[in-house]
mmCIF file of C-alpha atoms and ligand atoms in Angstrom:
data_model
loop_
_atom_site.group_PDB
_atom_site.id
_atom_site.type_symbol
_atom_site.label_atom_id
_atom_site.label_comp_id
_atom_site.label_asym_id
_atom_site.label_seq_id
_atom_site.Cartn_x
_atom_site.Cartn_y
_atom_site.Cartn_z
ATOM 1 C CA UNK A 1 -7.111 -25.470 -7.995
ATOM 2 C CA UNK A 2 -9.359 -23.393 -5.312
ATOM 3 C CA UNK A 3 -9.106 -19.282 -5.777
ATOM 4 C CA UNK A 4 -10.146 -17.759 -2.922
ATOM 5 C CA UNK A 5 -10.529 -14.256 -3.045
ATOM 6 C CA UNK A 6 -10.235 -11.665 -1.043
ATOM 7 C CA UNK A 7 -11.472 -8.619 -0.521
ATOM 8 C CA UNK A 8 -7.867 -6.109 -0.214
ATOM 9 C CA UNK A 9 -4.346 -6.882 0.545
ATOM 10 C CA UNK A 10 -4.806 -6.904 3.991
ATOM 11 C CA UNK A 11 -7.664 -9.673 3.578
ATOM 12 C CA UNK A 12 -5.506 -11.810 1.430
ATOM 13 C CA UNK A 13 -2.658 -11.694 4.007
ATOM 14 C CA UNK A 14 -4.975 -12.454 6.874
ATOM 15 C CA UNK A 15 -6.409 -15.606 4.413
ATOM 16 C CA UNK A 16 -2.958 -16.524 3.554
ATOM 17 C CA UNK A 17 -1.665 -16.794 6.852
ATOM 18 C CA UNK A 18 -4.544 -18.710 8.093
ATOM 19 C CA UNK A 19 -3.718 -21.411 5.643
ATOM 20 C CA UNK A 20 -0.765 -21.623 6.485
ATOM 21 C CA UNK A 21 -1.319 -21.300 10.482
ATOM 22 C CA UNK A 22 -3.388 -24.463 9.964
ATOM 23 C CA UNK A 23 -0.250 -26.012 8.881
ATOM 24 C CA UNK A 24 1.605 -25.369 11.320
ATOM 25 C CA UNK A 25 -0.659 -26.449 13.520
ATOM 26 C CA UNK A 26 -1.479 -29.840 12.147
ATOM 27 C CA UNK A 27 1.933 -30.516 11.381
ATOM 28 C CA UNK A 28 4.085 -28.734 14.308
ATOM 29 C CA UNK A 29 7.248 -30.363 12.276
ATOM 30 C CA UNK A 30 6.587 -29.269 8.922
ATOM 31 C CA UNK A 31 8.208 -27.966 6.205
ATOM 32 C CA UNK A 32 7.409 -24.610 5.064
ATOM 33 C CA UNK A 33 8.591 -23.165 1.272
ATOM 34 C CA UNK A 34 8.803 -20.007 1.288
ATOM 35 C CA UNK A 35 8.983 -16.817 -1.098
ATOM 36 C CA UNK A 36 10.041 -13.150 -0.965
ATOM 37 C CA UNK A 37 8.802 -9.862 -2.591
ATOM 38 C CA UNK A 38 6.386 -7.407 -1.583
ATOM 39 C CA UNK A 39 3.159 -9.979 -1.868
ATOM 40 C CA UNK A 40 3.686 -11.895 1.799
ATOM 41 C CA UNK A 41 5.012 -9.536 3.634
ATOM 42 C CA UNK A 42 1.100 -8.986 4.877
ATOM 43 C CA UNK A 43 1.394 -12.866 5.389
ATOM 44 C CA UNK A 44 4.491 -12.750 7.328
ATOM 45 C CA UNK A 45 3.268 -9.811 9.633
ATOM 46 C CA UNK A 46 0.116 -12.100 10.362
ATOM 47 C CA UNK A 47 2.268 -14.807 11.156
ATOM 48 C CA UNK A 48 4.508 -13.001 13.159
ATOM 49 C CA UNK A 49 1.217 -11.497 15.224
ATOM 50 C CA UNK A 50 0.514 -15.064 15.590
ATOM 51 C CA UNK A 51 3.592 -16.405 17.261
ATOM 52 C CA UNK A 52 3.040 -12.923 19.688
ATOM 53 C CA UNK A 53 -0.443 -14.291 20.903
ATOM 54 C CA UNK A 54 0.784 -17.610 21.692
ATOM 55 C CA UNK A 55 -1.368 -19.140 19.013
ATOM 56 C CA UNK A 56 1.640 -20.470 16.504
ATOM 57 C CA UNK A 57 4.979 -22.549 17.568
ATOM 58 C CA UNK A 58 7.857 -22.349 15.343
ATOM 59 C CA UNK A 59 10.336 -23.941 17.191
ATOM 60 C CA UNK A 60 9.833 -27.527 14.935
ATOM 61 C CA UNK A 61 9.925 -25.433 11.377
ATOM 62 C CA UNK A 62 11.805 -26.008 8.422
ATOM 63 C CA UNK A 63 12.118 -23.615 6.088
ATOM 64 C CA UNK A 64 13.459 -23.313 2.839
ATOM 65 C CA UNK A 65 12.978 -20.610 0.586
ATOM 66 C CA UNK A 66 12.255 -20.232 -3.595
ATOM 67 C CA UNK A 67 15.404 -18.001 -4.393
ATOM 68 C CA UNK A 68 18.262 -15.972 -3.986
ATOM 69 C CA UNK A 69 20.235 -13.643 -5.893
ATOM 70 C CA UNK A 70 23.569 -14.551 -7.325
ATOM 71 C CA UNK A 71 26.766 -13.007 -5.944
ATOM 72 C CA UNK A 72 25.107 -11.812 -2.759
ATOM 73 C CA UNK A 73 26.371 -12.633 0.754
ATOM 74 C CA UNK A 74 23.371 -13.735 2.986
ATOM 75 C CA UNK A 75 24.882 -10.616 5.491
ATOM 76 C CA UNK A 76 23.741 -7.973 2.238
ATOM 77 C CA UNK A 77 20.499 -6.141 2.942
ATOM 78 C CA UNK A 78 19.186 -6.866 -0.638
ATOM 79 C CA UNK A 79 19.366 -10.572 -0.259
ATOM 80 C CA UNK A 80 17.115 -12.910 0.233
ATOM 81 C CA UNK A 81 18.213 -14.594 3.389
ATOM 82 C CA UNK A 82 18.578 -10.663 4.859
ATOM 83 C CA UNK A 83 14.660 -10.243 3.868
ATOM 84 C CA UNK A 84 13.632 -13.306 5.553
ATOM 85 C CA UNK A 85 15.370 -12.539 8.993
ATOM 86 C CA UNK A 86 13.673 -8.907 8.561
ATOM 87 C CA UNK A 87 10.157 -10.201 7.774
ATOM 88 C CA UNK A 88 9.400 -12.952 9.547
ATOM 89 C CA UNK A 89 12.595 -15.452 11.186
ATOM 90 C CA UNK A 90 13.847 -12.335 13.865
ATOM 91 C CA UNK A 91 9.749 -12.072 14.997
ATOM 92 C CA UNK A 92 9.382 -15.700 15.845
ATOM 93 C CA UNK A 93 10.818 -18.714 17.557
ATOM 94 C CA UNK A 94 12.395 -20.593 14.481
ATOM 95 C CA UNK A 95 15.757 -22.477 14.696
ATOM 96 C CA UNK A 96 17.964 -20.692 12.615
ATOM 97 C CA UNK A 97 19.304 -23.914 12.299
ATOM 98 C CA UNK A 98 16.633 -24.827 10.454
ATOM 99 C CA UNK A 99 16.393 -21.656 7.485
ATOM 100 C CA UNK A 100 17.304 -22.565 4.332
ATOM 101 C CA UNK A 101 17.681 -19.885 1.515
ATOM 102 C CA UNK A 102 20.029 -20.979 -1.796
ATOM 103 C CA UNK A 103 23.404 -19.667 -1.180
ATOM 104 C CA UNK A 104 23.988 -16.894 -3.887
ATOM 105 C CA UNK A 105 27.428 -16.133 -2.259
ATOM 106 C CA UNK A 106 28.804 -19.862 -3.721
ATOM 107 C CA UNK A 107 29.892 -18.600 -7.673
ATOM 108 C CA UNK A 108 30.026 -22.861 -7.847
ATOM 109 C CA UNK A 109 26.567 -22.871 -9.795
ATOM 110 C CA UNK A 110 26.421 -27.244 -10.155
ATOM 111 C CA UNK A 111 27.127 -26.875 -5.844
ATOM 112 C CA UNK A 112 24.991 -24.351 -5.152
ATOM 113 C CA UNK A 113 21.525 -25.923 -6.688
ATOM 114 C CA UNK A 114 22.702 -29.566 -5.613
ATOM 115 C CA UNK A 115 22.942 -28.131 -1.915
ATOM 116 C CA UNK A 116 19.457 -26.630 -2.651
ATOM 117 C CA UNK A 117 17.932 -29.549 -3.822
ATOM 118 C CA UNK A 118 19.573 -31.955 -1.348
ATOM 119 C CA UNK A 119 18.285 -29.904 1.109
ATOM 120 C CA UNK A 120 14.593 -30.572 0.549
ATOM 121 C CA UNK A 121 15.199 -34.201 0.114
ATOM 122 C CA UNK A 122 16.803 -34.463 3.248
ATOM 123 C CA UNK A 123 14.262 -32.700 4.704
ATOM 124 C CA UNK A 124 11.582 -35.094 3.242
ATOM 125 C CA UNK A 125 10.199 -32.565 0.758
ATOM 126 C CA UNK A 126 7.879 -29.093 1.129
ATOM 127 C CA UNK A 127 4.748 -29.899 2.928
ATOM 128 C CA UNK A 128 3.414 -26.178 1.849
ATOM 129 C CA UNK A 129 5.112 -24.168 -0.523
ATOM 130 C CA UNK A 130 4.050 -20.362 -0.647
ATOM 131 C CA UNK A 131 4.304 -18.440 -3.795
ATOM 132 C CA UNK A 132 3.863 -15.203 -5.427
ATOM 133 C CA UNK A 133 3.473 -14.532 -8.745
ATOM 134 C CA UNK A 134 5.347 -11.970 -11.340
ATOM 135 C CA UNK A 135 3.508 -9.628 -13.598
ATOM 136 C CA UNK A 136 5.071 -11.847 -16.617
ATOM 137 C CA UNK A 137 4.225 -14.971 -14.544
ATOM 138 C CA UNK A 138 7.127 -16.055 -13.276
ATOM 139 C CA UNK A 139 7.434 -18.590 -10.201
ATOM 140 C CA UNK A 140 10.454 -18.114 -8.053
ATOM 141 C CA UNK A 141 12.601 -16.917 -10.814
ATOM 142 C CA UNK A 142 11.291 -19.740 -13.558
ATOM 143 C CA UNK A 143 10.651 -16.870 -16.075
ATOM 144 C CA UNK A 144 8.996 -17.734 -19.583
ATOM 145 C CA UNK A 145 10.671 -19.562 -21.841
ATOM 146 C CA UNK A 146 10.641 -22.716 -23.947
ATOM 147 C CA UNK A 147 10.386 -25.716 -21.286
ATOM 148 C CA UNK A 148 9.459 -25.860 -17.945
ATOM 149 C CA UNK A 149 13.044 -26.079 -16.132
ATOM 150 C CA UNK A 150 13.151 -28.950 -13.522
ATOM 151 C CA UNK A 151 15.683 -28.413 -10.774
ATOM 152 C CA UNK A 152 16.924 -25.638 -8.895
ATOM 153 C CA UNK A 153 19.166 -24.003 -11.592
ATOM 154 C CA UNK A 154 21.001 -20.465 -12.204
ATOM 155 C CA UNK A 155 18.880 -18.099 -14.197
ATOM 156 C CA UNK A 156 19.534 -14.970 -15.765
ATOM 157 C CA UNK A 157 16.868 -12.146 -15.101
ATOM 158 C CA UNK A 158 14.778 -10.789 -17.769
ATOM 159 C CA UNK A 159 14.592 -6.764 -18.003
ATOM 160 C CA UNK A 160 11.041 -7.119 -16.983
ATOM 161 C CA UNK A 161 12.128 -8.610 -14.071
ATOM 162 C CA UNK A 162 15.060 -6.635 -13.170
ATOM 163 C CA UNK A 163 13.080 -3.605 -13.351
ATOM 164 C CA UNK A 164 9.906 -4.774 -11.126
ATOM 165 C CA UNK A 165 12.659 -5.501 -8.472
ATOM 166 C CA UNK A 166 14.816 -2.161 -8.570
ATOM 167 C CA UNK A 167 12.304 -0.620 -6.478
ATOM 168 C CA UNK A 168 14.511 -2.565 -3.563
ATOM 169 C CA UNK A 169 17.568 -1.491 -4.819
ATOM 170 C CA UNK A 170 19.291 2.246 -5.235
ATOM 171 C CA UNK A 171 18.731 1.956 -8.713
ATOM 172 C CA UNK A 172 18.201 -1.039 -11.471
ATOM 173 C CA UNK A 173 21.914 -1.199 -12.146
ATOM 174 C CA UNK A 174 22.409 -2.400 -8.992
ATOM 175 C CA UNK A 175 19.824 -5.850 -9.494
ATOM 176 C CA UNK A 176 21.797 -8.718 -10.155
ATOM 177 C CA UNK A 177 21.151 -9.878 -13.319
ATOM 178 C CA UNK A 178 20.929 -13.830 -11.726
ATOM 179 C CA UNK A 179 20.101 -15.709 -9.289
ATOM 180 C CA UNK A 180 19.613 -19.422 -8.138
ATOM 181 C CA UNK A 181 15.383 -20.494 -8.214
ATOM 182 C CA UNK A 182 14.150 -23.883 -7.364
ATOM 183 C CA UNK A 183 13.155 -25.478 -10.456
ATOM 184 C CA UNK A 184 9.497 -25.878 -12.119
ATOM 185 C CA UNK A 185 9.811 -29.124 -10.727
ATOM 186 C CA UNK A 186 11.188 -28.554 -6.812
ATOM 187 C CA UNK A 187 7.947 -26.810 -6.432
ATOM 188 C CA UNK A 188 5.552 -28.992 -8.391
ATOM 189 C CA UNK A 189 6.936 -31.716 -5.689
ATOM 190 C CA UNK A 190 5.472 -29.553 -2.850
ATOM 191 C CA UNK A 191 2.491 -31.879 -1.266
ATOM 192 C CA UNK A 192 0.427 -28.390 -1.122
ATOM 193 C CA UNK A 193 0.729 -25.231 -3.027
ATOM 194 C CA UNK A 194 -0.295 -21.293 -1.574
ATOM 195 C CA UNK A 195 -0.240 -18.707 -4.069
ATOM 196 C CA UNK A 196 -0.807 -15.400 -3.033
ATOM 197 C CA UNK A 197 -1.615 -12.599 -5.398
ATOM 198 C CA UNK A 198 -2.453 -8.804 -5.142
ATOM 199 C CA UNK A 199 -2.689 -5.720 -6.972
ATOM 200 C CA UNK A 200 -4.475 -4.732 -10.723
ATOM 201 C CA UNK A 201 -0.811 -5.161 -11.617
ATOM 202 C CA UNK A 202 -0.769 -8.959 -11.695
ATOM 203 C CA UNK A 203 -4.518 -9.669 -13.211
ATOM 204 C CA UNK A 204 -3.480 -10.228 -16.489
ATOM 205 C CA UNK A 205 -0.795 -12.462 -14.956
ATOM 206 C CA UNK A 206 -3.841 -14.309 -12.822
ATOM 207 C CA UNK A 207 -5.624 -14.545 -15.922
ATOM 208 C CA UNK A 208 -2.934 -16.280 -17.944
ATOM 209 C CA UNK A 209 -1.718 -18.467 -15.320
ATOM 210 C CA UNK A 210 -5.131 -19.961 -13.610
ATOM 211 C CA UNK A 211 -7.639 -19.580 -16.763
ATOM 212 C CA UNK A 212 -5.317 -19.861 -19.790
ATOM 213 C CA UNK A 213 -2.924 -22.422 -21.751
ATOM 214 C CA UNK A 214 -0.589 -24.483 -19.988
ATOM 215 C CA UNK A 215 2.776 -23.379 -21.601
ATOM 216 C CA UNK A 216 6.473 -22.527 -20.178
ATOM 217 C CA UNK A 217 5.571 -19.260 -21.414
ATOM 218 C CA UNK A 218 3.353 -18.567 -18.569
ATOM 219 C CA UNK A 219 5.533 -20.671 -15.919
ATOM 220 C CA UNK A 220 2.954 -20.600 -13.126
ATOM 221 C CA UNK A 221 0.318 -22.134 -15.787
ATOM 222 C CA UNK A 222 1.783 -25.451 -14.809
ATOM 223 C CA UNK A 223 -0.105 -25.173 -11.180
ATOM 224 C CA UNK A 224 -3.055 -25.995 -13.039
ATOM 225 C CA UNK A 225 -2.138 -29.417 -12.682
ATOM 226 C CA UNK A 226 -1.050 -29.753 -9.111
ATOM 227 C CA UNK A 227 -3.370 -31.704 -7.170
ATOM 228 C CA UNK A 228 -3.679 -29.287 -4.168
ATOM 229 C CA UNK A 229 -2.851 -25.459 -5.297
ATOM 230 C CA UNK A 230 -5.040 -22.777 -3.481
ATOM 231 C CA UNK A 231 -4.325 -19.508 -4.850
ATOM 232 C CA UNK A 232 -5.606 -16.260 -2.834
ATOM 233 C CA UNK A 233 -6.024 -13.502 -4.795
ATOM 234 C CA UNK A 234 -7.463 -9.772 -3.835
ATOM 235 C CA UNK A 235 -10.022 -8.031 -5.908
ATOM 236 C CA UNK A 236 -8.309 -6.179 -7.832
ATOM 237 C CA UNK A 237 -5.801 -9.078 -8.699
ATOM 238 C CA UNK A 238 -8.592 -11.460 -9.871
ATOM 239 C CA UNK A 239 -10.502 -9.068 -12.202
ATOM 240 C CA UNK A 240 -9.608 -10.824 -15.144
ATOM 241 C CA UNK A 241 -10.900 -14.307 -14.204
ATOM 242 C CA UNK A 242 -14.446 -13.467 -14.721
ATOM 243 C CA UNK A 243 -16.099 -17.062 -13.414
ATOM 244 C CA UNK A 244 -15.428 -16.721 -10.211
HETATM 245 C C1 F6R B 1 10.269 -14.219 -4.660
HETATM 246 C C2 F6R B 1 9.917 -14.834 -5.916
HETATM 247 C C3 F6R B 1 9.212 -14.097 -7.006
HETATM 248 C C4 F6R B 1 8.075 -13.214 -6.511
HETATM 249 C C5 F6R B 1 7.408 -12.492 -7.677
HETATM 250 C C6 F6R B 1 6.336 -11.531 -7.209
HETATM 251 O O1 F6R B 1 10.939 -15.134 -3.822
HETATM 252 O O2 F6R B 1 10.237 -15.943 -6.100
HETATM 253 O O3 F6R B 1 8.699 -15.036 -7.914
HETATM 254 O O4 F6R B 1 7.145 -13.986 -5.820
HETATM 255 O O5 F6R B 1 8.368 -11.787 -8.403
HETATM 256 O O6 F6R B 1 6.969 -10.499 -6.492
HETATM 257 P P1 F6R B 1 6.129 -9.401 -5.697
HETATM 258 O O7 F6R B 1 5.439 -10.118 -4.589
HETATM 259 O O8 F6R B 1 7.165 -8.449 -5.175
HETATM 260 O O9 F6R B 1 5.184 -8.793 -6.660
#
């Protein structure tokens, strides 16, 4: 595992994009994982600014996203698919053809995560899976617990959860309380790993995860033992790793 760090959020998008630039660039087909939340959105602006300049090509991307939130249309503004087309796919030259976010309109949960999962086989797996990381260190939405779930599976949300993610909705009532994740083990299949990280908010998260125990309790632990993870982390999000 490399941690890079960075010096602000800004500096961490402009480093996470620039791994994943490269890429795109060595591998103009490739298949891109990707995540939601506030973390890339830096990343997705770069990328975005990239594809403006002439410098990045889209048109032979896959992507396929972490996540989506159960009982959602893809046509809702608080769903996943919605965020993507808003952040990054409507700013550059993908296929649409080509996007891939778990359906969370399908209430046919054994359907839903086979699609997922076929998906990425079909695909020939994730060449570079970007991921953020949640203040109790969840991965997609693989949120602590006993084992280290393998598939793409239905989860409920815990409260902590729920309540980091109302800030996007009118009010926490309105989170759904599940939603479809790629599994522990969909990611660890990803030939190379980005995980971006920023804000005092997720350093004893960063701690946990990169310095500490591998356990299901901390699900992003388990990156510890991927051969090629590079996690980019800002200041303020790597203060409690003090050997850096
Ligand atoms: C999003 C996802 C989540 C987020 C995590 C951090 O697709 O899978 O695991 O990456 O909750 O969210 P932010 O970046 O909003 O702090």
């Amino acid at each position: 595992m490399r941690i890079i760090k960075a010096r602000d959020y800004q500096d961490m998008s402009q480093k996470g994009a620039a791994v994943i630039a490269a890429q795109i660039i060595m591998k103009p087909d490739c298949v891109l994982g990707l995540a939601t939340g506030s973390t890339p959105v830096g990343i997705y602006e770069q990328l975005a600014k990239g594809y403006r300049s002439g410098a990045l090509d889209f048109s032979g991307i896959s992507t396929v996203n972490l996540d989506e939130y159960c009982g959602l249309d893809p046509r809702d503004r608080q769903s996943y698919y919605y965020f993507m087309q808003e952040h990054l796919f409507r700013y550059v030259n993908i296929r649409q053809n080509a996007v891939y976010v778990p359906d969370g309109s399908n209430p046919d949960e054994k359907e839903a995560c086979e699609k997922h999962e076929t998906i990425i086989r079909a695909l020939g797996g994730l060449d570079l899976q970007l991921l953020g990381l949640g203040r109790n260190g969840h991965i997609g939405f693989n949120e602590p617990g006993p084992v280290f779930e393998k598939e793409t599976h239905r989860v409920a949300l815990t409260e902590s959860t729920i309540q980091a993610n109302a800030r996007f909705f009118d009010s926490p009532s309105q989170v759904p309380t599940h939603a479809y994740t790629m599994g522990i083990g969909t990611i660890f299949k990803a030939k190379k790993i980005l995980v971006a990280v920023s804000g005092e908010d997720k350093a004893q998260a960063a701690a946990q995860a990169f310095r500490g125990p591998v356990t299901p309790e901390v699900p992003a632990s388990i990156l510890q033992f991927h051969p090629d993870v590079t996690v980019i982390g800002d200041e303020a999000a790597l203060s409690g790793i003090s050997d850096l």
